[in-house]
Backbone as CSV, one residue per row, in Angstrom:
resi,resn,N_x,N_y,N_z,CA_x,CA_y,CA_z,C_x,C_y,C_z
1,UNK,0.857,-1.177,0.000,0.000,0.000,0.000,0.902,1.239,0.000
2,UNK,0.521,2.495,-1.137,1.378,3.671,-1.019,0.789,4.513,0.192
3,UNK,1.605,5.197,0.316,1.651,6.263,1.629,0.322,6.925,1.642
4,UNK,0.022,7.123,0.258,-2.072,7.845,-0.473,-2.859,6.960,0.734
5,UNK,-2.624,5.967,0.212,-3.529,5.088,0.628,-3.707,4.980,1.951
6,UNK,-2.275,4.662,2.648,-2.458,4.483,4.018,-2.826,5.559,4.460
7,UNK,-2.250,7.237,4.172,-3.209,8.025,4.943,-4.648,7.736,5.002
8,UNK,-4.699,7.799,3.182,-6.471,7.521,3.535,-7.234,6.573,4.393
9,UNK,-6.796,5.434,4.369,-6.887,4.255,4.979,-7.267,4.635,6.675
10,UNK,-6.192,5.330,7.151,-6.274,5.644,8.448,-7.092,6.509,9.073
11,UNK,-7.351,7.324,7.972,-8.263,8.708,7.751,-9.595,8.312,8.042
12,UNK,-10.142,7.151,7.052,-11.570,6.780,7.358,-11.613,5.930,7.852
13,UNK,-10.786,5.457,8.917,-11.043,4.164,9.732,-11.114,5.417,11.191
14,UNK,-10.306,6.298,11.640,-10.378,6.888,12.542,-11.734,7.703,12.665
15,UNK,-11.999,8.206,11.198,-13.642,9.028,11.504,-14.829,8.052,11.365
16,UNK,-15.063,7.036,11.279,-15.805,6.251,11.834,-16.108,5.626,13.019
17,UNK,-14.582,5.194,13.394,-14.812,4.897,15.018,-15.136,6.242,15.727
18,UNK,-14.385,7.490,15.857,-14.279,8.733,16.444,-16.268,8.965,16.387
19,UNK,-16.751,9.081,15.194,-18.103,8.914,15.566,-18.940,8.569,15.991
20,UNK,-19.094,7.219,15.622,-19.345,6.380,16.768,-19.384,6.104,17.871
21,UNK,-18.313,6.276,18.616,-18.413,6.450,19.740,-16.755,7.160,20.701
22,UNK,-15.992,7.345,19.706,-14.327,7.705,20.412,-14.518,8.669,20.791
23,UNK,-15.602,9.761,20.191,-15.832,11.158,20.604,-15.657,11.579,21.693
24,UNK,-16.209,10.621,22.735,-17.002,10.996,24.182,-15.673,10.846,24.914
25,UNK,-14.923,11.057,24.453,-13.563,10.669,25.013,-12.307,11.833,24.847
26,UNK,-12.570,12.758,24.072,-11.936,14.241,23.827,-12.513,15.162,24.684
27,UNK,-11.646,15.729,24.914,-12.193,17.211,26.041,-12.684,18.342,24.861
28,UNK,-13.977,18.970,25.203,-14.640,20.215,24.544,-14.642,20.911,25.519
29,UNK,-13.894,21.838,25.627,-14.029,23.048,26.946,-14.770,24.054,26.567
30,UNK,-14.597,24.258,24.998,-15.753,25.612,24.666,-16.432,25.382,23.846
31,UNK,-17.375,25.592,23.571,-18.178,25.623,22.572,-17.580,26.688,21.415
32,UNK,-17.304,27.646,21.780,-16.124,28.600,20.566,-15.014,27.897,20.266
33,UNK,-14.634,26.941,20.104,-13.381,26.091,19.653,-13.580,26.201,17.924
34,UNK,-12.210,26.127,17.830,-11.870,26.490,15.876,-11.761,24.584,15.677
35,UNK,-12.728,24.626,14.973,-12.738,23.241,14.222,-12.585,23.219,12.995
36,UNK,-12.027,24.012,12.905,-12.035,23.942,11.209,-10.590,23.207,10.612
37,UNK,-9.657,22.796,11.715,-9.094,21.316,11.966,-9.322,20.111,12.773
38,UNK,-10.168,19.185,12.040,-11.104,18.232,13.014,-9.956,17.458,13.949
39,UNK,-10.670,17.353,14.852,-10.177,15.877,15.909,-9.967,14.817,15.159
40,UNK,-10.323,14.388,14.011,-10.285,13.098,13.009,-8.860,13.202,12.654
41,UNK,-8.479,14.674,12.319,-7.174,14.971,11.519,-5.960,15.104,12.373
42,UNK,-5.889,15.599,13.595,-5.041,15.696,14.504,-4.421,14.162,14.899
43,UNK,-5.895,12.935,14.860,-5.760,11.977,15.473,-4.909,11.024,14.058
44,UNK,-5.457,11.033,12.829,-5.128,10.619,11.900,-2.972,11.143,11.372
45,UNK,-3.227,12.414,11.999,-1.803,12.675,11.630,-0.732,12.249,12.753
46,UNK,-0.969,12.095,14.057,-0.711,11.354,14.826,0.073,9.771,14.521
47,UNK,-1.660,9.153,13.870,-1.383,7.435,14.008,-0.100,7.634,12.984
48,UNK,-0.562,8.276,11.767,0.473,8.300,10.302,2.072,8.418,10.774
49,UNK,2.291,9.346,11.352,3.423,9.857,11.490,3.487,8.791,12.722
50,UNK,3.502,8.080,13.579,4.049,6.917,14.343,4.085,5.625,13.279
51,UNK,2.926,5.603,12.650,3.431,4.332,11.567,4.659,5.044,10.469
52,UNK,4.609,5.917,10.193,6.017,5.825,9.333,7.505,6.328,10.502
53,UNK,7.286,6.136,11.248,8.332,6.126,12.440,9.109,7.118,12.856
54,UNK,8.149,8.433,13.221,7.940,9.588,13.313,8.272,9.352,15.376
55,UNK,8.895,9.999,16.205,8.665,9.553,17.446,8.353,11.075,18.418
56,UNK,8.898,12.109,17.979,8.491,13.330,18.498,7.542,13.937,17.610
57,UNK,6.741,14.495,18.887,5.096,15.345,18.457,5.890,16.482,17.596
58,UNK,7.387,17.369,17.770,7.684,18.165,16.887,8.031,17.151,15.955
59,UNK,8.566,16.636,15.816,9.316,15.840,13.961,8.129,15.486,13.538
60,UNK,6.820,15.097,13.968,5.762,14.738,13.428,4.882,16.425,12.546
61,UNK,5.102,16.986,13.482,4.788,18.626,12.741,4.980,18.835,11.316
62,UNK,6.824,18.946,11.079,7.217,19.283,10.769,7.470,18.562,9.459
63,UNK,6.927,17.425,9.422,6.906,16.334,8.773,5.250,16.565,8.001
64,UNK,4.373,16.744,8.917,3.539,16.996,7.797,3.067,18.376,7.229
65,UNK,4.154,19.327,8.107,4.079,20.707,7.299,4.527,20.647,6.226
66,UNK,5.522,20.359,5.986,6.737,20.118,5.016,6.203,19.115,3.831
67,UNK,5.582,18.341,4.220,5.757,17.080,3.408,3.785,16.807,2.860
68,UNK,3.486,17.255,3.472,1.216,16.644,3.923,0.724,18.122,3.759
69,UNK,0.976,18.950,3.545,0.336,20.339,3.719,-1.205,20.341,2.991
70,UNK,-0.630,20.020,1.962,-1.597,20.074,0.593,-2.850,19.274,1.120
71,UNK,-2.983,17.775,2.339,-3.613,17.274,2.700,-4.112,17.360,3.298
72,UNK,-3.222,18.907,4.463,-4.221,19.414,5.906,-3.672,20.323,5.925
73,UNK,-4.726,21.296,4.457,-4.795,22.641,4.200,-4.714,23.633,5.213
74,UNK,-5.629,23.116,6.500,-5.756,23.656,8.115,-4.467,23.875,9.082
75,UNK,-3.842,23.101,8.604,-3.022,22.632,9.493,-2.654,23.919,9.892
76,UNK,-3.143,23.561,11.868,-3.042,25.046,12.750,-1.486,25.019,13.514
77,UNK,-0.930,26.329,14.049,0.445,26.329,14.444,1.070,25.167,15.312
78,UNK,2.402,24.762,15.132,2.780,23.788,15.978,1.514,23.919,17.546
79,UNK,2.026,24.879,18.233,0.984,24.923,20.003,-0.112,24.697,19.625
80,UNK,-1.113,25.170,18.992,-2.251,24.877,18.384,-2.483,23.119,18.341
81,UNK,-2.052,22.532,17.282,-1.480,21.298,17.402,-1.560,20.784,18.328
82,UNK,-0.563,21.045,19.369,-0.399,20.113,20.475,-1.392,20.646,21.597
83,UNK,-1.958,21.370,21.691,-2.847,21.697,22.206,-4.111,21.020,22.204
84,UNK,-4.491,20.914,20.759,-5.749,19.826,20.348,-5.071,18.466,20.727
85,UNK,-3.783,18.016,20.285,-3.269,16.442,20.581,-3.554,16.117,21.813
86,UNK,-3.313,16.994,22.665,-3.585,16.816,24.528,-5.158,16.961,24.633
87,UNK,-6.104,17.537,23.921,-7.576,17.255,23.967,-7.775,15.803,23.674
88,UNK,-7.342,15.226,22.974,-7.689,13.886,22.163,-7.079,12.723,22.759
89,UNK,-6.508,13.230,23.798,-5.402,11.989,24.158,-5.866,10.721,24.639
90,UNK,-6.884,11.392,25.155,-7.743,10.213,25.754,-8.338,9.121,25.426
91,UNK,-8.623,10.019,23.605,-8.898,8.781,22.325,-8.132,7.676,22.072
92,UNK,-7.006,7.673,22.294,-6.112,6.060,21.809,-6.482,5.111,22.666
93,UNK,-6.283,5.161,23.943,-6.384,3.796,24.647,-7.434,3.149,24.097
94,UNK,-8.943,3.558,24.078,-10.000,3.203,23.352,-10.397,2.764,21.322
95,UNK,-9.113,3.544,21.132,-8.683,3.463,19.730,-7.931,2.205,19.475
96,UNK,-6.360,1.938,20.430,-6.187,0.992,20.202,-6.701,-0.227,20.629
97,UNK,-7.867,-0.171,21.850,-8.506,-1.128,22.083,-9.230,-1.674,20.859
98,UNK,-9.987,-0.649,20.121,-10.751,-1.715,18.872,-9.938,-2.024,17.604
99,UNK,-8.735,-1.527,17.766,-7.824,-1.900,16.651,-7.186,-3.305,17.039
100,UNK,-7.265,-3.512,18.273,-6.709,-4.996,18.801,-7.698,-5.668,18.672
101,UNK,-8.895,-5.555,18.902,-10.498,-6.675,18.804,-10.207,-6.570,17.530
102,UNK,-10.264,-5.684,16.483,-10.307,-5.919,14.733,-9.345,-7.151,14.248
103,UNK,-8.071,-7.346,15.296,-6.866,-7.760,14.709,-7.297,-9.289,14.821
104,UNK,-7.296,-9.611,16.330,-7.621,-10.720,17.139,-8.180,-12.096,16.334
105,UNK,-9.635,-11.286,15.618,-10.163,-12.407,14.578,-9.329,-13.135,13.438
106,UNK,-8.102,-12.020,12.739,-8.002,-12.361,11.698,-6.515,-13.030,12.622
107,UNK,-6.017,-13.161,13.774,-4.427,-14.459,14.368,-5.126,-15.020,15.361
108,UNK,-6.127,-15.545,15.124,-6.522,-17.027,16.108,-5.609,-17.592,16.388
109,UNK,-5.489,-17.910,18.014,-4.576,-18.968,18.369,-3.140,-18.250,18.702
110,UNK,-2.914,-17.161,18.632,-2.102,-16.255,19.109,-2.850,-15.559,20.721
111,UNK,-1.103,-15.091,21.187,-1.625,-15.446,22.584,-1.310,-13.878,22.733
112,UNK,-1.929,-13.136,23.661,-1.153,-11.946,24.108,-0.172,-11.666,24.826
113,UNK,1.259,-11.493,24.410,2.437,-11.273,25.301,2.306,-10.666,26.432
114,UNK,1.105,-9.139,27.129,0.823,-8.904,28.124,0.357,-9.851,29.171
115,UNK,-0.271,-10.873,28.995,-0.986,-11.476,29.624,-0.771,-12.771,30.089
């Protein structure tokens, strides 16, 4: 799969779950909040930039300033950024929880190393 893809890929797998139900799990402190960079996209540029092995919230920035712009036309200032990332944070544990139930079905008989 090219890099297109996997963004996209990640893109509409995150705004489906996030609707569903990941929502209830981001902090809204105001109702005046600038959304006009969604929680979908913050969370999506996130997963991207850890799957291509991105490990700081700045190299991840800077990486899709530089490189993704054209894709997140929005894209608000680094603080901005991390500002919304710390709203959302709360979304992964629950994120990667259904990304592990998705997995589970398709390695039956595999065991979990945590456990």
């Amino acid at each position: 799969m090219n890099w297109q893809d996997r963004l996209i890929t990640i893109y509409l797998y995150v705004c489906k779950h996030y609707q569903q139900n990941l929502w209830v799990h981001s902090q809204r402190m105001s109702n005046d909040a600038d959304l006009s960079f969604s929680d979908e996209e913050v969370i999506t540029i996130y997963l991207f930039a850890v799957a291509d092995k991105h490990r700081e919230i700045k190299g991840m920035y800077e990486y899709v300033d530089h490189h993704l712009r054209v894709w997140f036309v929005r894209l608000p200032s680094y603080v901005a950024y991390v500002q919304r990332l710390n709203q959302v944070a709360d979304v992964f544990a629950p994120l990667l929880a259904l990304i592990q139930q998705e997995q589970e079905p398709r390695n039956p008989g595999t065991q979990s190393k945590l456990g």
